[in-house]
């Protein structure tokens, strides 16, 4: 199975900050990488697919980049509603695997 | 607007069975693969299974293979997960997701609200 490792596991940030989360795959997954946002006691929400394509309705402050083994999710200017846990997932090969999550907390 | 509504969760004893359902609306159901993803309490996300739009192809995580069966009824726009021989490690919130095929690969876009399965005596 492909292992997905996110860093950091948590971070503290303020409204307006630029936030970057990294996801590393144990083997190359091309650009078959997605990002999800989850708030407490809520279902995950899809943000990005194919490493950099925004899902419909997702604000443009979210962006993704990378290919192969190294990927990044960036929030250009953190908003109050962005405090949540973020997960990456590779879907290049079975089984699809998720990172352990990165919790973005208020500083 | 796509809506996915899971049901069927609850408390079950170890070794027992449960059948989850996911009712879909707002989409041409048989055009899309569907998936189940679960999340144990306080833990991360784990892919469980997926099924093609026609229902003829299925995939399973090793942790559930041989115990869980995914299926769908396209005439009723409903996805199912039959879970047998349940153990405490299956305790989780189970989400169904719409899984479009993008460039030949399944990903998730819409998620249901989840249904909680608790396996305990």
Coordinates of C-alpha atoms in Angstrom, one line a residue, chain B:
Chain B
X1 CA -27.9 19.5 -6.1
X2 CA -26.5 16.1 -5.3
X3 CA -27.6 14.6 -2.0
X4 CA -26.4 11.4 -0.4
X5 CA -28.3 10.1 2.7
X6 CA -26.9 7.1 4.6
X7 CA -28.9 5.0 6.9
X8 CA -28.8 1.6 8.7
X9 CA -26.1 2.3 11.2
X10 CA -26.5 1.3 14.9
X11 CA -25.3 -0.9 17.7
X12 CA -24.4 -4.5 16.8
X13 CA -22.7 -7.2 18.8
X14 CA -19.4 -8.7 17.7
X15 CA -19.9 -11.3 15.0
X16 CA -23.2 -9.7 13.9
X17 CA -24.3 -8.2 10.7
X18 CA -25.6 -4.8 9.5
X19 CA -26.7 -3.4 6.1
X20 CA -26.0 0.2 5.3
X21 CA -27.9 2.1 2.6
X22 CA -27.1 5.3 0.8
X23 CA -30.0 7.0 -1.0
X24 CA -28.8 9.3 -3.8
X25 CA -30.7 12.1 -5.5
X26 CA -29.8 15.0 -7.8
X27 CA -27.6 12.9 -10.1
X28 CA -27.9 10.3 -12.9
X29 CA -27.0 7.5 -10.4
X30 CA -25.9 4.8 -12.8
X31 CA -23.4 7.2 -14.5
X32 CA -21.2 7.2 -11.4
X33 CA -19.1 4.8 -9.4
X34 CA -19.8 5.0 -5.7
X35 CA -17.6 4.4 -2.6
X36 CA -17.7 3.8 1.1
X37 CA -15.2 5.5 3.4
X38 CA -15.1 5.1 7.1
X39 CA -13.7 7.0 10.1
X40 CA -13.2 5.4 13.5
X41 CA -13.8 7.6 16.5
X42 CA -11.1 10.2 16.7
X43 CA -9.2 8.7 13.8
X44 CA -8.5 9.5 10.2
X45 CA -10.3 8.4 7.0
X46 CA -10.1 4.9 5.6
X47 CA -11.4 3.8 2.1
X48 CA -13.5 0.7 2.4
X49 CA -14.9 -0.2 -1.0
X50 CA -16.1 1.0 -4.3
X51 CA -18.4 -0.1 -7.1
X52 CA -18.7 0.8 -10.8
X53 CA -21.7 2.6 -12.1
X54 CA -23.2 -0.6 -13.6
X55 CA -22.3 -2.6 -10.5
X56 CA -20.1 -5.1 -12.4
X57 CA -16.8 -4.1 -10.8
X58 CA -16.1 -3.9 -7.1
X59 CA -13.0 -3.3 -5.0
X60 CA -12.4 -3.8 -1.2
X61 CA -9.9 -2.9 1.4
X62 CA -8.1 -5.9 2.7
X63 CA -9.5 -5.2 6.2
X64 CA -13.0 -5.9 5.0
X65 CA -12.5 -8.3 2.1
X66 CA -14.6 -11.5 2.5
X67 CA -16.8 -9.9 5.2
X68 CA -18.3 -6.8 3.5
X69 CA -20.2 -6.7 0.2
X70 CA -20.9 -3.5 -1.8
X71 CA -23.8 -3.4 -4.1
X72 CA -26.2 -1.0 -5.8
X73 CA -29.8 -0.8 -7.1
X74 CA -29.7 1.6 -9.9
X75 CA -33.5 1.5 -10.3
X76 CA -33.8 2.9 -6.8
X77 CA -30.7 5.1 -6.8
X78 CA -29.4 3.4 -3.8
X79 CA -26.0 2.1 -2.7
X80 CA -25.6 -0.7 -0.1
X81 CA -22.9 -2.1 2.2
X82 CA -23.6 -5.5 3.7
X83 CA -21.3 -6.0 6.7
X84 CA -20.9 -9.4 8.2
X85 CA -18.7 -10.8 11.0
X86 CA -18.3 -7.4 12.5
X87 CA -15.6 -6.7 15.1
X88 CA -14.8 -3.8 17.3
X89 CA -12.3 -2.5 14.7
X90 CA -15.3 -1.9 12.4
X91 CA -16.7 0.7 14.7
X92 CA -16.8 3.9 12.7
X93 CA -18.8 6.5 10.9
X94 CA -19.4 5.2 7.4
X95 CA -19.7 7.7 4.6
X96 CA -20.9 7.1 1.0
X97 CA -19.3 9.2 -1.7
X98 CA -20.0 9.8 -5.3
X99 CA -16.9 8.8 -7.1
X100 CA -16.5 10.2 -10.6
X101 CA -13.9 8.7 -12.9
X102 CA -11.5 11.4 -13.9
X103 CA -9.0 10.4 -16.6
X104 CA -9.7 6.8 -15.7
X105 CA -9.2 7.1 -12.0
X106 CA -11.9 7.2 -9.3
X107 CA -12.0 10.1 -6.9
X108 CA -14.5 11.5 -4.5
X109 CA -16.6 14.6 -4.8
X110 CA -19.9 14.5 -2.9
X111 CA -20.1 13.0 0.5
X112 CA -23.1 11.9 2.6
X113 CA -23.5 12.9 6.2
X114 CA -22.4 9.5 7.5
X115 CA -24.0 6.8 9.6
X116 CA -22.4 5.5 12.9
X117 CA -21.8 1.8 13.3
X118 CA -20.9 0.7 16.8
X119 CA -19.8 -2.9 17.4
X120 CA -19.9 -3.8 21.1
X121 CA -21.3 -6.3 23.4

